[in-house]
């Protein structure tokens, strides 16, 4: 079985993201870029499945400009066997990403596709579900536990009400949550080995995917600042104030 | 314990600053088939670099001819120099001393310049590894330096291995080049082990704090370089500020003070914030926002304090040795020249031997010699310092005397022996409110579940002698609020107080390692990739 | 005029409050508002949905295989009734996040995630970068708007409405590839910090691990989750997983009560989306008071017992 893992190049989670003064975007000048942390967890899970003998090959896929090769190399250094860059100069919205991934799936015929539950830049949380829909295969989102049993998998999902368990037939799309595993650190010698692993580059056009139906992204604004509220004198006033606001 | 994995290189360079990257680039220019690696503890190149910075371009011309066509991301020609003496409310324009004339120089972000240099190095097939800390030196059987050992990762705060534990590897190399910057923790060990400082004065340091601001449109005058001295410091405390005007409404503002200050109650961070509230600066910053902030110790001993820069198997270059030119307030050109010189020496001799002599006979050390008496001239106060430094400057340092340098940990006076001047400091309204808020802008990050990387060698001293004699100055000299004395019910002695070390705030400035009067704070490397994430600093 | 269909969330017993919040968002868009309820034995839930202010009609699709919220099954049903609707809305809960993109893909559109404000019927505000930037998003003309609604941004609609209920049977069979096994609710009596509607937090001002008992006690009285500042974690009063803030959990409860927390920016980052922030601190100069909706200067050890008495 092959496992396909999607990884996205995003502004590192430690970076304090700041909206540009003219509202045209966020300041990415000189900021650290990383693999989306949820995708790192997806890759770690794929590697563990492979290393346990339940898959033969782990392929990392990313859509973007050539700069995303850096993140693909990180994936290879973590242990993926090969990488595919879906080359596009435009930032893809989830539907286009899902369509492009579907084309790669048709070429590679994976038994499992693992993705992060969302990317920490646009926070869309759509691509995995869209891919499953287009592929007409099962989806299991926000996985905190994944067990393979032959042609199916048992997935524990983190939902608002607790932990939901579902069983899905493979092939399927699983998107992963924070608690699934702790990704490994990359070993220095593996960085060197990763330089020699294969990286295929295929353009969006070659895949036959056209970008359609994009949402138009307009003005960027910083979040509203919280303002100073009122002061109360004692516990009784506090309780009254909370009751007035319907909070008690 | 399994044997560590090993990687082999011809040259391993510790620290991707201007010295290390210049060395790496030059090595590959001279000998393309040499195996060269650079190891860097910051999560990315430039993440731990903090500097003014106005740089002299000559070393760049030598290292990367044609760089002016494709300059680093922040690079603004200096248009004008100003030096101001500040009083609490007023200012007096002083003539710019010749060392501070910056015609032909450039204002850069040294952090982004290093990232830019790293790309050039990678294009020459230097292996650069950001996010990995050289935690220990590896010694050969004959006692010579034989490379470095990378710190283990995935160790919890109790020292146990976590799920993702990864043993650090050994990097073996015929030559190890240490360019960790000021007070490098490996350099410190090697200076001690090989007694590299036995023939020189003690080293002396300063603390530099810097903020990058975006000010209201029109207030920044790209290319303007301003320095101030005087307020808020008293005449006995050495220091001053820089205000560099960048493009895109950005201003780099910084404050440097000598770590040889005497007042045990002195708070360098507060002094910096006070300086920003001088009318001249307050007006400039008001209505703007902080983009990034941080702090770093600066090496100030110069010529007299320069240790021997070679030892078997290794060289000490850049500010790890101490090549900053204090009156110029510049070290980048020295670091780069020294990096290139180290590369040439390694290429010529394949040995460390003879490097120190070559260095001392070079323009690098001659430059330090000329200005050797200026920093110590200020030991007797600001005014005598001005006079003496004027004489030294006019005579190009040719007077036969050489003033000696004192260390910084013994200059601090005990509480009972010192009466602080009335500093008349003002209420502040510009951000950051406090050191914690400042750390936020440094974007510093440490996995909190790892061993504390600030090792207190004798913890009892903190709650007893130090509390009594100095009232725990670490709680004040640290610019990142790492050290706090807190009341704790569980502590039954020493007034129920204990030292709380907020290691995850640390911005890796090394001031604690330097200024602690008992020398019981030992700064070691945390997990690789931790620490500040400076952006365009 | 917009024609809006909201996908209801429920647990088989009653309607989840997120549905009423979606209705408020739909009111802001303006137009005809219908709600779709999927499940089995859902009459009371459908009636509840129909009572929400300005809801015209509830379409209740009743089938055994819809009782579990399997996205593939529900998506098929949504598409079967979606014709003629200009907007398909779901809550930005784990259910909505699972379901709505599947619908969007089958409808051939991109989804608008986490609507926090409505600019116009096809233009919305939504947060990105964990709320550190807010963008305007415009859906291209003619495309169906498929969106999730950010729950923390909207009040629940009133239950003074009187829409009709139309019961239908399922249009598709259950998909075979996905099987529901079960749900284990979040264990323990105290709600999970991350999803709690109310959170009581303590800082270094609490003073010790022992003293933290008063925080737990008040939290239990309020049915609240318990959090802590990093200072309290570093001091060893509570374990690390209770940390709220930049390096801990980012939470957005309706009510956040901070006791003995100074309000360093690192902490405030973790609660900036909370509904109402209450701060109790001895030091009137604490920065927490600058962002608190309700502040009270005083000794938490005196105030907490008083609060408990008042809450009895």
mmCIF file of N, CA, C and O in Angstrom, chain C residues 125-187:
data_model
loop_
_atom_site.group_PDB
_atom_site.id
_atom_site.type_symbol
_atom_site.label_atom_id
_atom_site.label_comp_id
_atom_site.label_asym_id
_atom_site.label_seq_id
_atom_site.Cartn_x
_atom_site.Cartn_y
_atom_site.Cartn_z
ATOM 1 N N UNK C 125 -16.860 38.403 6.572
ATOM 2 C CA UNK C 125 -15.591 38.520 7.278
ATOM 3 C C UNK C 125 -15.290 37.186 7.943
ATOM 4 O O UNK C 125 -16.182 36.553 8.503
ATOM 5 N N UNK C 126 -14.045 36.780 7.853
ATOM 6 C CA UNK C 126 -13.648 35.540 8.523
ATOM 7 C C UNK C 126 -12.217 35.664 9.037
ATOM 8 O O UNK C 126 -11.402 36.401 8.489
ATOM 9 N N UNK C 127 -11.922 34.937 10.115
ATOM 10 C CA UNK C 127 -10.570 35.010 10.682
ATOM 11 C C UNK C 127 -9.617 34.040 9.994
ATOM 12 O O UNK C 127 -10.026 32.955 9.582
ATOM 13 N N UNK C 128 -8.367 34.448 9.854
ATOM 14 C CA UNK C 128 -7.316 33.530 9.419
ATOM 15 C C UNK C 128 -6.151 33.668 10.401
ATOM 16 O O UNK C 128 -6.180 34.536 11.270
ATOM 17 N N UNK C 129 -5.142 32.856 10.244
ATOM 18 C CA UNK C 129 -3.999 32.877 11.153
ATOM 19 C C UNK C 129 -4.460 32.893 12.604
ATOM 20 O O UNK C 129 -4.093 33.781 13.386
ATOM 21 N N UNK C 130 -5.295 31.934 12.953
ATOM 22 C CA UNK C 130 -5.786 31.797 14.327
ATOM 23 C C UNK C 130 -6.346 33.103 14.876
ATOM 24 O O UNK C 130 -6.163 33.432 16.037
ATOM 25 N N UNK C 131 -7.017 33.844 14.014
ATOM 26 C CA UNK C 131 -7.660 35.070 14.480
ATOM 27 C C UNK C 131 -6.758 36.284 14.490
ATOM 28 O O UNK C 131 -7.161 37.366 14.917
ATOM 29 N N UNK C 132 -5.515 36.134 13.994
ATOM 30 C CA UNK C 132 -4.604 37.276 13.984
ATOM 31 C C UNK C 132 -4.813 38.202 12.796
ATOM 32 O O UNK C 132 -4.193 39.260 12.707
ATOM 33 N N UNK C 133 -5.670 37.794 11.871
ATOM 34 C CA UNK C 133 -6.041 38.677 10.769
ATOM 35 C C UNK C 133 -7.490 38.353 10.402
ATOM 36 O O UNK C 133 -7.943 37.214 10.558
ATOM 37 N N UNK C 134 -8.190 39.361 9.974
ATOM 38 C CA UNK C 134 -9.581 39.186 9.562
ATOM 39 C C UNK C 134 -9.648 39.602 8.089
ATOM 40 O O UNK C 134 -9.194 40.685 7.724
ATOM 41 N N UNK C 135 -10.206 38.706 7.262
ATOM 42 C CA UNK C 135 -10.269 39.052 5.839
ATOM 43 C C UNK C 135 -11.718 39.151 5.364
ATOM 44 O O UNK C 135 -12.621 38.555 5.945
ATOM 45 N N UNK C 136 -11.887 39.923 4.296
ATOM 46 C CA UNK C 136 -13.164 39.974 3.594
ATOM 47 C C UNK C 136 -13.123 38.942 2.479
ATOM 48 O O UNK C 136 -12.154 38.879 1.729
ATOM 49 N N UNK C 137 -14.168 38.145 2.385
ATOM 50 C CA UNK C 137 -14.243 37.100 1.367
ATOM 51 C C UNK C 137 -15.519 37.294 0.568
ATOM 52 O O UNK C 137 -16.600 37.440 1.147
ATOM 53 N N UNK C 138 -15.364 37.283 -0.738
ATOM 54 C CA UNK C 138 -16.527 37.484 -1.615
ATOM 55 C C UNK C 138 -16.735 36.210 -2.442
ATOM 56 O O UNK C 138 -15.804 35.701 -3.067
ATOM 57 N N UNK C 139 -17.960 35.706 -2.425
ATOM 58 C CA UNK C 139 -18.275 34.522 -3.226
ATOM 59 C C UNK C 139 -18.605 34.985 -4.639
ATOM 60 O O UNK C 139 -19.340 35.957 -4.810
ATOM 61 N N UNK C 140 -18.031 34.314 -5.667
ATOM 62 C CA UNK C 140 -18.269 34.785 -7.031
ATOM 63 C C UNK C 140 -19.757 34.746 -7.388
ATOM 64 O O UNK C 140 -20.504 33.901 -6.893
ATOM 65 N N UNK C 141 -20.141 35.672 -8.242
ATOM 66 C CA UNK C 141 -21.552 35.806 -8.624
ATOM 67 C C UNK C 141 -22.066 34.492 -9.187
ATOM 68 O O UNK C 141 -21.380 33.802 -9.945
ATOM 69 N N UNK C 142 -23.262 34.128 -8.789
ATOM 70 C CA UNK C 142 -23.897 32.945 -9.345
ATOM 71 C C UNK C 142 -23.574 31.657 -8.623
ATOM 72 O O UNK C 142 -24.254 30.653 -8.800
ATOM 73 N N UNK C 143 -22.508 31.656 -7.793
ATOM 74 C CA UNK C 143 -22.140 30.429 -7.098
ATOM 75 C C UNK C 143 -22.956 30.297 -5.813
ATOM 76 O O UNK C 143 -23.286 31.289 -5.175
ATOM 77 N N UNK C 144 -23.286 29.071 -5.465
ATOM 78 C CA UNK C 144 -23.957 28.835 -4.187
ATOM 79 C C UNK C 144 -22.975 29.160 -3.057
ATOM 80 O O UNK C 144 -21.795 28.815 -3.143
ATOM 81 N N UNK C 145 -23.490 29.828 -2.048
ATOM 82 C CA UNK C 145 -22.650 30.097 -0.880
ATOM 83 C C UNK C 145 -22.746 28.894 0.049
ATOM 84 O O UNK C 145 -23.819 28.578 0.565
ATOM 85 N N UNK C 146 -21.616 28.193 0.213
ATOM 86 C CA UNK C 146 -21.551 27.127 1.217
ATOM 87 C C UNK C 146 -20.610 27.642 2.294
ATOM 88 O O UNK C 146 -19.488 28.046 1.989
ATOM 89 N N UNK C 147 -21.092 27.651 3.524
ATOM 90 C CA UNK C 147 -20.296 28.313 4.562
ATOM 91 C C UNK C 147 -20.493 27.672 5.917
ATOM 92 O O UNK C 147 -21.517 27.047 6.195
ATOM 93 N N UNK C 148 -19.470 27.847 6.764
ATOM 94 C CA UNK C 148 -19.639 27.524 8.180
ATOM 95 C C UNK C 148 -19.664 28.832 8.964
ATOM 96 O O UNK C 148 -19.061 29.821 8.550
ATOM 97 N N UNK C 149 -20.391 28.803 10.069
ATOM 98 C CA UNK C 149 -20.619 30.005 10.857
ATOM 99 C C UNK C 149 -19.835 29.894 12.157
ATOM 100 O O UNK C 149 -19.967 28.902 12.894
ATOM 101 N N UNK C 150 -19.011 30.896 12.415
ATOM 102 C CA UNK C 150 -18.190 30.880 13.636
ATOM 103 C C UNK C 150 -19.087 31.136 14.841
ATOM 104 O O UNK C 150 -19.659 32.225 14.995
ATOM 105 N N UNK C 151 -19.205 30.132 15.672
ATOM 106 C CA UNK C 151 -20.211 30.151 16.740
ATOM 107 C C UNK C 151 -19.976 31.277 17.747
ATOM 108 O O UNK C 151 -20.918 31.939 18.196
ATOM 109 N N UNK C 152 -18.698 31.514 18.079
ATOM 110 C CA UNK C 152 -18.409 32.515 19.114
ATOM 111 C C UNK C 152 -18.795 33.932 18.668
ATOM 112 O O UNK C 152 -18.915 34.832 19.489
ATOM 113 N N UNK C 153 -19.006 34.123 17.362
ATOM 114 C CA UNK C 153 -19.290 35.472 16.871
ATOM 115 C C UNK C 153 -20.767 35.828 16.893
ATOM 116 O O UNK C 153 -21.125 36.975 16.630
ATOM 117 N N UNK C 154 -21.632 34.869 17.170
ATOM 118 C CA UNK C 154 -23.063 35.120 17.013
ATOM 119 C C UNK C 154 -23.840 34.746 18.262
ATOM 120 O O UNK C 154 -23.524 33.771 18.933
ATOM 121 N N UNK C 155 -24.864 35.534 18.554
ATOM 122 C CA UNK C 155 -25.789 35.217 19.641
ATOM 123 C C UNK C 155 -26.815 34.213 19.109
ATOM 124 O O UNK C 155 -27.088 34.184 17.911
ATOM 125 N N UNK C 156 -27.411 33.448 20.015
ATOM 126 C CA UNK C 156 -28.456 32.513 19.594
ATOM 127 C C UNK C 156 -29.742 33.279 19.258
ATOM 128 O O UNK C 156 -30.076 34.263 19.925
ATOM 129 N N UNK C 157 -30.422 32.833 18.215
ATOM 130 C CA UNK C 157 -31.704 33.456 17.864
ATOM 131 C C UNK C 157 -32.740 33.114 18.945
ATOM 132 O O UNK C 157 -32.646 32.083 19.614
ATOM 133 N N UNK C 158 -33.716 33.998 19.069
ATOM 134 C CA UNK C 158 -34.769 33.770 20.068
ATOM 135 C C UNK C 158 -35.657 32.609 19.631
ATOM 136 O O UNK C 158 -35.666 32.208 18.457
ATOM 137 N N UNK C 159 -36.399 32.053 20.575
ATOM 138 C CA UNK C 159 -37.277 30.916 20.258
ATOM 139 C C UNK C 159 -38.732 31.372 20.179
ATOM 140 O O UNK C 159 -39.644 30.712 20.654
ATOM 141 N N UNK C 160 -38.911 32.512 19.556
ATOM 142 C CA UNK C 160 -40.257 33.096 19.473
ATOM 143 C C UNK C 160 -40.854 32.928 18.093
ATOM 144 O O UNK C 160 -41.891 33.505 17.776
ATOM 145 N N UNK C 161 -40.201 32.143 17.255
ATOM 146 C CA UNK C 161 -40.692 31.986 15.887
ATOM 147 C C UNK C 161 -41.754 30.901 15.785
ATOM 148 O O UNK C 161 -42.126 30.261 16.767
ATOM 149 N N UNK C 162 -42.222 30.700 14.578
ATOM 150 C CA UNK C 162 -43.230 29.668 14.375
ATOM 151 C C UNK C 162 -43.219 29.163 12.949
ATOM 152 O O UNK C 162 -44.173 29.368 12.195
ATOM 153 N N UNK C 163 -42.155 28.505 12.574
ATOM 154 C CA UNK C 163 -42.060 27.975 11.218
ATOM 155 C C UNK C 163 -42.791 26.644 11.096
ATOM 156 O O UNK C 163 -43.217 26.045 12.081
ATOM 157 N N UNK C 164 -42.941 26.206 9.860
ATOM 158 C CA UNK C 164 -43.602 24.934 9.618
ATOM 159 C C UNK C 164 -42.590 23.796 9.647
ATOM 160 O O UNK C 164 -41.386 24.021 9.518
ATOM 161 N N UNK C 165 -43.082 22.561 9.809
ATOM 162 C CA UNK C 165 -42.207 21.398 9.773
ATOM 163 C C UNK C 165 -42.702 20.461 8.685
ATOM 164 O O UNK C 165 -43.891 20.159 8.594
ATOM 165 N N UNK C 166 -41.770 20.044 7.868
ATOM 166 C CA UNK C 166 -42.121 19.134 6.785
ATOM 167 C C UNK C 166 -41.257 17.888 6.942
ATOM 168 O O UNK C 166 -40.023 17.978 6.945
ATOM 169 N N UNK C 167 -41.881 16.734 7.133
ATOM 170 C CA UNK C 167 -41.108 15.516 7.339
ATOM 171 C C UNK C 167 -40.957 14.785 6.013
ATOM 172 O O UNK C 167 -41.914 14.636 5.266
ATOM 173 N N UNK C 168 -39.717 14.379 5.745
ATOM 174 C CA UNK C 168 -39.467 13.635 4.508
ATOM 175 C C UNK C 168 -38.701 12.365 4.840
ATOM 176 O O UNK C 168 -38.095 12.242 5.911
ATOM 177 N N UNK C 169 -38.687 11.471 3.879
ATOM 178 C CA UNK C 169 -37.831 10.299 4.078
ATOM 179 C C UNK C 169 -36.542 10.508 3.286
ATOM 180 O O UNK C 169 -36.459 11.393 2.440
ATOM 181 N N UNK C 170 -35.583 9.683 3.609
ATOM 182 C CA UNK C 170 -34.259 9.868 3.013
ATOM 183 C C UNK C 170 -34.293 9.613 1.511
ATOM 184 O O UNK C 170 -35.065 8.794 1.024
ATOM 185 N N UNK C 171 -33.439 10.325 0.811
ATOM 186 C CA UNK C 171 -33.398 10.165 -0.640
ATOM 187 C C UNK C 171 -32.344 9.148 -1.061
ATOM 188 O O UNK C 171 -32.373 8.622 -2.151
ATOM 189 N N UNK C 172 -31.388 8.875 -0.191
ATOM 190 C CA UNK C 172 -30.337 7.903 -0.536
ATOM 191 C C UNK C 172 -30.243 6.838 0.529
ATOM 192 O O UNK C 172 -30.661 7.045 1.677
ATOM 193 N N UNK C 173 -29.632 5.729 0.156
ATOM 194 C CA UNK C 173 -29.330 4.702 1.139
ATOM 195 C C UNK C 173 -28.052 5.056 1.869
ATOM 196 O O UNK C 173 -27.287 5.917 1.432
ATOM 197 N N UNK C 174 -27.822 4.370 2.961
ATOM 198 C CA UNK C 174 -26.592 4.589 3.718
ATOM 199 C C UNK C 174 -25.385 4.209 2.861
ATOM 200 O O UNK C 174 -25.432 3.223 2.132
ATOM 201 N N UNK C 175 -24.329 5.022 2.967
ATOM 202 C CA UNK C 175 -23.092 4.610 2.296
ATOM 203 C C UNK C 175 -22.557 3.397 3.043
ATOM 204 O O UNK C 175 -22.719 3.271 4.261
ATOM 205 N N UNK C 176 -21.905 2.517 2.307
ATOM 206 C CA UNK C 176 -21.424 1.281 2.939
ATOM 207 C C UNK C 176 -20.002 1.453 3.482
ATOM 208 O O UNK C 176 -19.571 0.717 4.355
ATOM 209 N N UNK C 177 -19.294 2.435 2.936
ATOM 210 C CA UNK C 177 -17.859 2.507 3.247
ATOM 211 C C UNK C 177 -17.539 3.110 4.615
ATOM 212 O O UNK C 177 -16.407 3.062 5.066
ATOM 213 N N UNK C 178 -18.556 3.705 5.267
ATOM 214 C CA UNK C 178 -18.291 4.347 6.557
ATOM 215 C C UNK C 178 -19.295 3.842 7.588
ATOM 216 O O UNK C 178 -20.499 3.864 7.338
ATOM 217 N N UNK C 179 -18.808 3.370 8.717
ATOM 218 C CA UNK C 179 -19.692 2.819 9.749
ATOM 219 C C UNK C 179 -19.436 3.511 11.082
ATOM 220 O O UNK C 179 -18.298 3.650 11.514
ATOM 221 N N UNK C 180 -20.545 3.942 11.672
ATOM 222 C CA UNK C 180 -20.457 4.622 12.960
ATOM 223 C C UNK C 180 -20.313 3.587 14.062
ATOM 224 O O UNK C 180 -21.054 2.619 14.111
ATOM 225 N N UNK C 181 -19.359 3.788 14.951
ATOM 226 C CA UNK C 181 -19.175 2.841 16.045
ATOM 227 C C UNK C 181 -19.718 3.401 17.355
ATOM 228 O O UNK C 181 -20.468 2.730 18.053
ATOM 229 N N UNK C 182 -19.407 4.615 17.671
ATOM 230 C CA UNK C 182 -19.927 5.157 18.923
ATOM 231 C C UNK C 182 -19.260 6.456 19.337
ATOM 232 O O UNK C 182 -18.280 6.901 18.720
ATOM 233 N N UNK C 183 -19.807 7.033 20.397
ATOM 234 C CA UNK C 183 -19.286 8.299 20.908
ATOM 235 C C UNK C 183 -19.009 8.137 22.391
ATOM 236 O O UNK C 183 -19.840 7.646 23.145
ATOM 237 N N UNK C 184 -17.810 8.531 22.784
ATOM 238 C CA UNK C 184 -17.473 8.525 24.202
ATOM 239 C C UNK C 184 -17.361 9.982 24.608
ATOM 240 O O UNK C 184 -16.514 10.715 24.104
ATOM 241 N N UNK C 185 -18.272 10.403 25.497
ATOM 242 C CA UNK C 185 -18.236 11.826 25.830
ATOM 243 C C UNK C 185 -17.038 12.099 26.721
ATOM 244 O O UNK C 185 -16.513 11.229 27.393
ATOM 245 N N UNK C 186 -16.654 13.317 26.678
ATOM 246 C CA UNK C 186 -15.374 13.794 27.215
ATOM 247 C C UNK C 186 -15.009 13.455 28.651
ATOM 248 O O UNK C 186 -14.301 14.237 29.272
ATOM 249 N N UNK C 187 -15.482 12.369 29.234
ATOM 250 C CA UNK C 187 -15.001 11.870 30.526
ATOM 251 C C UNK C 187 -14.875 12.914 31.626
ATOM 252 O O UNK C 187 -14.767 14.101 31.369
#
